[in-house]
CSV table of N, CA, C and O in Angstrom, one decimal:
chain,number,residue,atom,x,y,z
U,195,MET,N,-21.9,3.6,74.1
U,195,MET,CA,-21.9,2.2,74.3
U,195,MET,C,-20.4,1.7,74.1
U,195,MET,O,-19.7,2.0,73.2
U,196,LYS,N,-20.0,0.9,75.1
U,196,LYS,CA,-18.6,0.4,75.0
U,196,LYS,C,-18.6,-0.9,74.1
U,196,LYS,O,-19.6,-1.6,74.0
U,197,THR,N,-17.5,-1.1,73.5
U,197,THR,CA,-17.3,-2.2,72.6
U,197,THR,C,-16.3,-3.2,73.1
U,197,THR,O,-15.2,-2.8,73.5
U,198,ALA,N,-16.7,-4.5,73.1
U,198,ALA,CA,-15.7,-5.6,73.5
U,198,ALA,C,-15.4,-6.4,72.2
U,198,ALA,O,-16.3,-6.6,71.4
U,199,PHE,N,-14.2,-6.9,72.2
U,199,PHE,CA,-13.8,-7.8,71.1
U,199,PHE,C,-13.4,-9.1,71.8
U,199,PHE,O,-12.5,-9.2,72.6
U,200,VAL,N,-14.2,-10.2,71.4
U,200,VAL,CA,-14.0,-11.5,72.1
U,200,VAL,C,-13.5,-12.5,71.0
U,200,VAL,O,-14.2,-12.7,70.0
U,201,THR,N,-12.3,-13.1,71.2
U,201,THR,CA,-11.9,-14.1,70.2
U,201,THR,C,-12.4,-15.5,70.7
U,201,THR,O,-12.6,-15.6,71.9
U,202,GLY,N,-12.5,-16.4,69.9
U,202,GLY,CA,-13.0,-17.7,70.2
U,202,GLY,C,-14.5,-17.6,70.7
U,202,GLY,O,-14.9,-18.3,71.6
U,203,ALA,N,-15.2,-16.8,70.0
U,203,ALA,CA,-16.6,-16.4,70.5
U,203,ALA,C,-17.7,-17.5,70.1
U,203,ALA,O,-18.8,-17.4,70.6
U,204,SER,N,-17.3,-18.4,69.3
U,204,SER,CA,-18.4,-19.3,68.7
U,204,SER,C,-18.9,-20.4,69.7
U,204,SER,O,-19.9,-21.0,69.5
U,205,SER,N,-18.1,-20.7,70.7
U,205,SER,CA,-18.5,-21.8,71.6
U,205,SER,C,-17.9,-21.6,73.0
U,205,SER,O,-17.0,-20.8,73.2
U,206,GLY,N,-18.3,-22.5,73.9
U,206,GLY,CA,-17.7,-22.5,75.2
U,206,GLY,C,-17.6,-21.2,76.0
U,206,GLY,O,-18.6,-20.5,76.0
U,207,PHE,N,-16.5,-21.0,76.6
U,207,PHE,CA,-16.3,-19.8,77.4
U,207,PHE,C,-16.5,-18.5,76.5
U,207,PHE,O,-17.1,-17.5,77.0
U,208,GLY,N,-16.0,-18.5,75.3
U,208,GLY,CA,-16.2,-17.3,74.5
U,208,GLY,C,-17.7,-17.0,74.2
U,208,GLY,O,-18.1,-15.8,74.3
U,209,ARG,N,-18.5,-18.0,73.9
U,209,ARG,CA,-19.9,-17.8,73.7
U,209,ARG,C,-20.5,-17.2,75.0
U,209,ARG,O,-21.3,-16.3,75.0
U,210,ALA,N,-20.2,-17.8,76.1
U,210,ALA,CA,-20.8,-17.4,77.4
U,210,ALA,C,-20.3,-15.9,77.8
U,210,ALA,O,-21.1,-15.1,78.3
U,211,ILE,N,-19.1,-15.6,77.4
U,211,ILE,CA,-18.6,-14.2,77.7
U,211,ILE,C,-19.4,-13.2,76.8
U,211,ILE,O,-19.8,-12.2,77.3
U,212,CYS,N,-19.6,-13.6,75.6
U,212,CYS,CA,-20.4,-12.7,74.7
U,212,CYS,C,-21.8,-12.5,75.3
U,212,CYS,O,-22.3,-11.3,75.3
U,213,ARG,N,-22.4,-13.5,75.7
U,213,ARG,CA,-23.8,-13.4,76.3
U,213,ARG,C,-23.8,-12.5,77.5
U,213,ARG,O,-24.6,-11.6,77.7
U,214,THR,N,-22.8,-12.6,78.4
U,214,THR,CA,-22.7,-11.8,79.6
U,214,THR,C,-22.4,-10.4,79.2
U,214,THR,O,-23.0,-9.5,79.8
U,215,LEU,N,-21.5,-10.1,78.3
U,215,LEU,CA,-21.2,-8.7,77.9
U,215,LEU,C,-22.4,-8.0,77.3
U,215,LEU,O,-22.7,-6.9,77.6
U,216,ILE,N,-23.1,-8.7,76.4
U,216,ILE,CA,-24.3,-8.2,75.8
U,216,ILE,C,-25.3,-7.8,76.9
U,216,ILE,O,-25.9,-6.7,76.9
U,217,ALA,N,-25.5,-8.7,77.9
U,217,ALA,CA,-26.4,-8.4,79.0
U,217,ALA,C,-26.0,-7.2,79.8
U,217,ALA,O,-26.8,-6.6,80.4
U,218,LYS,N,-24.7,-7.0,79.9
U,218,LYS,CA,-24.1,-5.8,80.6
U,218,LYS,C,-24.1,-4.5,79.8
U,218,LYS,O,-23.6,-3.5,80.2
U,219,GLY,N,-24.7,-4.6,78.6
U,219,GLY,CA,-24.8,-3.4,77.8
U,219,GLY,C,-23.7,-3.1,76.8
U,219,GLY,O,-23.6,-2.0,76.2
U,220,TYR,N,-22.8,-4.1,76.5
U,220,TYR,CA,-21.7,-3.9,75.6
U,220,TYR,C,-22.2,-4.2,74.2
U,220,TYR,O,-23.1,-5.0,74.0
U,221,ARG,N,-21.6,-3.6,73.2
U,221,ARG,CA,-21.6,-4.1,71.8
U,221,ARG,C,-20.4,-5.1,71.7
U,221,ARG,O,-19.4,-4.8,72.3
U,222,VAL,N,-20.6,-6.2,71.1
U,222,VAL,CA,-19.6,-7.2,71.1
U,222,VAL,C,-19.2,-7.7,69.7
U,222,VAL,O,-20.1,-8.1,68.9
U,223,LEU,N,-18.0,-7.5,69.4
U,223,LEU,CA,-17.4,-8.1,68.2
U,223,LEU,C,-17.0,-9.5,68.5
U,223,LEU,O,-16.1,-9.7,69.4
U,224,GLY,N,-17.6,-10.5,67.9
U,224,GLY,CA,-17.3,-11.9,68.2
U,224,GLY,C,-16.5,-12.5,67.1
U,224,GLY,O,-17.0,-12.7,66.0
U,225,GLY,N,-15.2,-12.9,67.3
U,225,GLY,CA,-14.4,-13.4,66.3
U,225,GLY,C,-14.2,-14.9,66.5
U,225,GLY,O,-14.0,-15.4,67.7
U,226,ALA,N,-14.3,-15.7,65.4
U,226,ALA,CA,-14.1,-17.1,65.5
U,226,ALA,C,-14.0,-17.7,64.0
U,226,ALA,O,-14.4,-17.0,63.1
U,227,ARG,N,-13.5,-18.9,63.9
U,227,ARG,CA,-13.4,-19.5,62.6
U,227,ARG,C,-14.7,-20.0,62.1
U,227,ARG,O,-14.9,-20.0,60.9
U,228,ARG,N,-15.6,-20.4,62.9
U,228,ARG,CA,-16.9,-20.9,62.5
U,228,ARG,C,-18.0,-19.8,62.3
U,228,ARG,O,-18.7,-19.5,63.3
U,229,LEU,N,-18.1,-19.3,61.1
U,229,LEU,CA,-19.0,-18.2,60.9
U,229,LEU,C,-20.4,-18.6,61.0
U,229,LEU,O,-21.2,-17.8,61.5
U,230,ASP,N,-20.7,-19.9,60.7
U,230,ASP,CA,-22.1,-20.3,60.9
U,230,ASP,C,-22.6,-20.2,62.4
U,230,ASP,O,-23.7,-19.8,62.7
U,231,LYS,N,-21.6,-20.6,63.3
U,231,LYS,CA,-22.0,-20.5,64.7
U,231,LYS,C,-22.1,-19.1,65.2
U,231,LYS,O,-22.9,-18.7,66.0
U,232,LEU,N,-21.2,-18.2,64.6
U,232,LEU,CA,-21.3,-16.8,65.0
U,232,LEU,C,-22.6,-16.2,64.5
U,232,LEU,O,-23.2,-15.4,65.2
U,233,GLN,N,-23.1,-16.6,63.3
U,233,GLN,CA,-24.3,-16.1,62.8
U,233,GLN,C,-25.5,-16.5,63.6
U,233,GLN,O,-26.4,-15.8,63.9
U,234,ALA,N,-25.4,-17.7,64.2
U,234,ALA,CA,-26.5,-18.2,65.1
U,234,ALA,C,-26.5,-17.4,66.4
U,234,ALA,O,-27.5,-17.1,66.9
U,235,LEU,N,-25.3,-17.1,66.8
U,235,LEU,CA,-25.2,-16.3,68.0
U,235,LEU,C,-25.7,-14.8,67.8
U,235,LEU,O,-26.4,-14.3,68.6
U,236,GLU,N,-25.5,-14.3,66.6
U,236,GLU,CA,-26.0,-13.0,66.2
U,236,GLU,C,-27.5,-13.0,66.2
U,236,GLU,O,-28.2,-12.1,66.7
U,237,THR,N,-28.1,-14.1,65.7
U,237,THR,CA,-29.6,-14.3,65.8
U,237,THR,C,-30.1,-14.3,67.2
U,237,THR,O,-31.1,-13.6,67.5
U,238,GLU,N,-29.4,-14.9,68.1
U,238,GLU,CA,-29.7,-15.0,69.5
U,238,GLU,C,-29.6,-13.7,70.2
U,238,GLU,O,-30.5,-13.3,71.0
U,239,LEU,N,-28.5,-13.0,70.0
U,239,LEU,CA,-28.1,-11.8,70.8
U,239,LEU,C,-28.5,-10.5,70.2
U,239,LEU,O,-28.6,-9.5,70.9
U,240,GLY,N,-28.8,-10.5,68.9
U,240,GLY,CA,-29.3,-9.2,68.3
U,240,GLY,C,-28.2,-8.3,67.7
U,240,GLY,O,-27.1,-8.7,67.5
U,241,VAL,N,-28.6,-7.1,67.5
U,241,VAL,CA,-27.8,-6.2,66.7
U,241,VAL,C,-26.5,-5.7,67.4
U,241,VAL,O,-25.6,-5.2,66.8
U,242,ASN,N,-26.5,-5.9,68.7
U,242,ASN,CA,-25.2,-5.5,69.4
U,242,ASN,C,-24.2,-6.6,69.4
U,242,ASN,O,-23.1,-6.4,70.0
U,243,PHE,N,-24.4,-7.7,68.7
U,243,PHE,CA,-23.4,-8.7,68.5
U,243,PHE,C,-23.0,-8.6,67.0
U,243,PHE,O,-23.9,-8.7,66.1
U,244,ILE,N,-21.7,-8.5,66.7
U,244,ILE,CA,-21.2,-8.4,65.4
U,244,ILE,C,-20.3,-9.5,65.1
U,244,ILE,O,-19.2,-9.6,65.7
U,245,PRO,N,-20.7,-10.5,64.2
U,245,PRO,CA,-19.8,-11.6,64.0
U,245,PRO,C,-18.6,-11.2,63.1
U,245,PRO,O,-18.8,-10.4,62.2
U,246,LEU,N,-17.5,-11.8,63.3
U,246,LEU,CA,-16.3,-11.5,62.6
U,246,LEU,C,-15.5,-12.8,62.3
U,246,LEU,O,-15.0,-13.5,63.3
U,247,ALA,N,-15.4,-13.2,61.1
U,247,ALA,CA,-14.7,-14.4,60.7
U,247,ALA,C,-13.2,-14.1,61.1
U,247,ALA,O,-12.6,-13.2,60.6
U,248,LEU,N,-12.6,-15.0,61.9
U,248,LEU,CA,-11.3,-14.8,62.4
U,248,LEU,C,-10.6,-16.1,62.8
U,248,LEU,O,-11.2,-16.9,63.6
U,249,ASP,N,-9.4,-16.3,62.2
U,249,ASP,CA,-8.6,-17.5,62.7
U,249,ASP,C,-7.3,-16.8,63.2
U,249,ASP,O,-6.5,-16.3,62.5
U,250,VAL,N,-7.1,-16.9,64.5
U,250,VAL,CA,-6.0,-16.2,65.2
U,250,VAL,C,-4.7,-16.8,64.8
U,250,VAL,O,-3.6,-16.2,65.1
U,251,THR,N,-4.7,-18.0,64.2
U,251,THR,CA,-3.4,-18.6,63.8
U,251,THR,C,-3.0,-18.2,62.4
U,251,THR,O,-2.0,-18.7,61.9
U,252,ASP,N,-3.8,-17.5,61.7
U,252,ASP,CA,-3.6,-17.1,60.3
U,252,ASP,C,-3.4,-15.6,60.2
U,252,ASP,O,-4.3,-14.8,60.4
U,253,PRO,N,-2.1,-15.2,59.9
U,253,PRO,CA,-1.9,-13.7,59.8
U,253,PRO,C,-2.8,-13.0,58.8
U,253,PRO,O,-3.1,-11.8,59.0
U,254,VAL,N,-3.1,-13.6,57.7
U,254,VAL,CA,-4.0,-13.0,56.7
U,254,VAL,C,-5.4,-12.7,57.3
U,254,VAL,O,-6.0,-11.7,57.2
U,255,SER,N,-5.9,-13.7,58.0
U,255,SER,CA,-7.2,-13.6,58.7
U,255,SER,C,-7.2,-12.5,59.7
U,255,SER,O,-8.1,-11.7,59.8
U,256,LEU,N,-6.1,-12.4,60.5
U,256,LEU,CA,-5.9,-11.4,61.5
U,256,LEU,C,-5.9,-10.0,60.8
U,256,LEU,O,-6.6,-9.1,61.3
U,257,GLY,N,-5.2,-9.8,59.8
U,257,GLY,CA,-5.1,-8.6,59.1
U,257,GLY,C,-6.4,-8.1,58.5
U,257,GLY,O,-6.8,-7.0,58.6
U,258,THR,N,-7.2,-9.1,57.9
U,258,THR,CA,-8.5,-8.8,57.4
U,258,THR,C,-9.4,-8.3,58.5
U,258,THR,O,-10.2,-7.4,58.3
U,259,ALA,N,-9.4,-9.0,59.6
U,259,ALA,CA,-10.3,-8.7,60.7
U,259,ALA,C,-9.9,-7.3,61.3
U,259,ALA,O,-10.9,-6.5,61.5
U,260,MET,N,-8.7,-6.9,61.4
U,260,MET,CA,-8.3,-5.6,61.8
U,260,MET,C,-8.7,-4.5,60.9
U,260,MET,O,-9.2,-3.5,61.3
U,261,GLU,N,-8.6,-4.8,59.6
U,261,GLU,CA,-9.1,-3.9,58.6
U,261,GLU,C,-10.6,-3.7,58.7
U,261,GLU,O,-11.1,-2.5,58.6
U,262,GLN,N,-11.4,-4.7,58.9
U,262,GLN,CA,-12.8,-4.6,59.1
U,262,GLN,C,-13.2,-3.8,60.3
U,262,GLN,O,-14.1,-3.0,60.2
U,263,ILE,N,-12.5,-4.0,61.4
U,263,ILE,CA,-12.7,-3.2,62.6
U,263,ILE,C,-12.4,-1.7,62.3
U,263,ILE,O,-13.2,-0.8,62.7
U,264,ALA,N,-11.3,-1.5,61.7
U,264,ALA,CA,-10.9,-0.1,61.4
U,264,ALA,C,-11.9,0.6,60.4
U,264,ALA,O,-12.3,1.7,60.6
U,265,ASP,N,-12.4,-0.2,59.4
U,265,ASP,CA,-13.3,0.4,58.4
U,265,ASP,C,-14.7,0.7,59.1
U,265,ASP,O,-15.3,1.7,58.7
U,266,ALA,N,-15.0,-0.1,60.1
U,266,ALA,CA,-16.3,0.2,60.9
U,266,ALA,C,-16.1,1.3,61.9
U,266,ALA,O,-17.1,1.7,62.5
U,267,LYS,N,-14.9,1.8,62.0
U,267,LYS,CA,-14.6,2.9,63.0
U,267,LYS,C,-15.0,2.5,64.4
U,267,LYS,O,-15.6,3.4,65.1
U,268,LEU,N,-14.8,1.3,64.8
U,268,LEU,CA,-15.1,0.9,66.2
U,268,LEU,C,-13.9,1.0,67.1
U,268,LEU,O,-12.8,0.5,66.7
U,269,GLN,N,-14.1,1.6,68.2
U,269,GLN,CA,-13.0,1.6,69.2
U,269,GLN,C,-13.2,0.5,70.2
U,269,GLN,O,-14.3,0.3,70.7
U,270,ILE,N,-12.2,-0.3,70.4
U,270,ILE,CA,-12.3,-1.5,71.3
U,270,ILE,C,-12.0,-1.0,72.7
U,270,ILE,O,-10.9,-0.5,72.9
U,271,ASP,N,-12.9,-1.2,73.6
U,271,ASP,CA,-12.7,-0.8,75.0
U,271,ASP,C,-12.3,-2.0,75.8
U,271,ASP,O,-11.7,-1.8,76.9
U,272,LEU,N,-12.6,-3.2,75.4
U,272,LEU,CA,-12.3,-4.4,76.2
U,272,LEU,C,-11.9,-5.5,75.2
U,272,LEU,O,-12.7,-5.8,74.2
U,273,LEU,N,-10.8,-6.2,75.4
U,273,LEU,CA,-10.4,-7.3,74.6
U,273,LEU,C,-10.3,-8.6,75.5
U,273,LEU,O,-9.7,-8.6,76.5
U,274,VAL,N,-11.0,-9.6,75.0
U,274,VAL,CA,-11.0,-10.9,75.6
U,274,VAL,C,-10.3,-11.9,74.7
U,274,VAL,O,-10.9,-12.3,73.7
U,275,ASN,N,-9.0,-12.2,75.0
U,275,ASN,CA,-8.3,-13.2,74.1
U,275,ASN,C,-8.6,-14.6,74.6
U,275,ASN,O,-7.9,-15.1,75.5
U,276,ASN,N,-9.7,-15.2,74.0
U,276,ASN,CA,-10.1,-16.5,74.5
U,276,ASN,C,-9.8,-17.6,73.5
U,276,ASN,O,-9.9,-18.8,73.8
U,277,ALA,N,-9.5,-17.3,72.2
U,277,ALA,CA,-9.3,-18.3,71.2
U,277,ALA,C,-8.1,-19.2,71.6
U,277,ALA,O,-7.1,-18.8,72.1
U,278,GLY,N,-8.3,-20.5,71.3
U,278,GLY,CA,-7.3,-21.5,71.6
U,278,GLY,C,-7.7,-22.8,71.2
U,278,GLY,O,-8.9,-23.1,70.9
U,279,LEU,N,-6.7,-23.7,71.1
U,279,LEU,CA,-7.0,-25.1,70.7
U,279,LEU,C,-7.2,-26.1,71.8
U,279,LEU,O,-7.4,-27.2,71.6
U,280,ALA,N,-7.2,-25.6,73.0
U,280,ALA,CA,-7.3,-26.5,74.2
U,280,ALA,C,-6.4,-27.7,74.1
U,280,ALA,O,-6.7,-28.8,74.4
U,281,LEU,N,-5.1,-27.4,73.9
U,281,LEU,CA,-4.1,-28.5,73.8
U,281,LEU,C,-3.7,-28.9,75.2
U,281,LEU,O,-3.7,-28.1,76.1
U,282,GLY,N,-3.3,-30.1,75.4
U,282,GLY,CA,-2.8,-30.6,76.7
U,282,GLY,C,-3.9,-30.9,77.7
U,282,GLY,O,-3.7,-30.9,78.9
U,283,VAL,N,-5.1,-31.2,77.2
U,283,VAL,CA,-6.2,-31.5,78.1
U,283,VAL,C,-6.7,-32.9,77.9
U,283,VAL,O,-7.8,-33.3,78.3
U,284,ASP,N,-5.8,-33.8,77.3
U,284,ASP,CA,-6.2,-35.2,77.1
U,284,ASP,C,-6.4,-35.8,78.5
U,284,ASP,O,-5.8,-35.4,79.5
U,285,LYS,N,-7.2,-36.9,78.5
U,285,LYS,CA,-7.4,-37.6,79.7
U,285,LYS,C,-6.1,-38.2,80.2
U,285,LYS,O,-5.3,-38.7,79.4
U,286,ALA,N,-6.0,-38.2,81.5
U,286,ALA,CA,-4.7,-38.8,82.1
U,286,ALA,C,-4.7,-40.3,82.1
U,286,ALA,O,-5.8,-40.9,82.1
């Protein structure tokens, strides 16, 4: 089974990408700041979704996440860098 790592997985495009990848047979590591939303997604998607507390703006959080991935001995086959603050999308 291939493994995907999706940042910004708790809502919007990231959540939709996780759903699609699970449907295509991937195991998905979903990283986001909102662990409660990730846990809800885990309940919805099942055992092939692995929630990962992650704030991509925080070096300590990034290091912890990488350690958790290494400890689980998971090889990442696909990376989706989706996390972001959606800056610059104010109404004109």
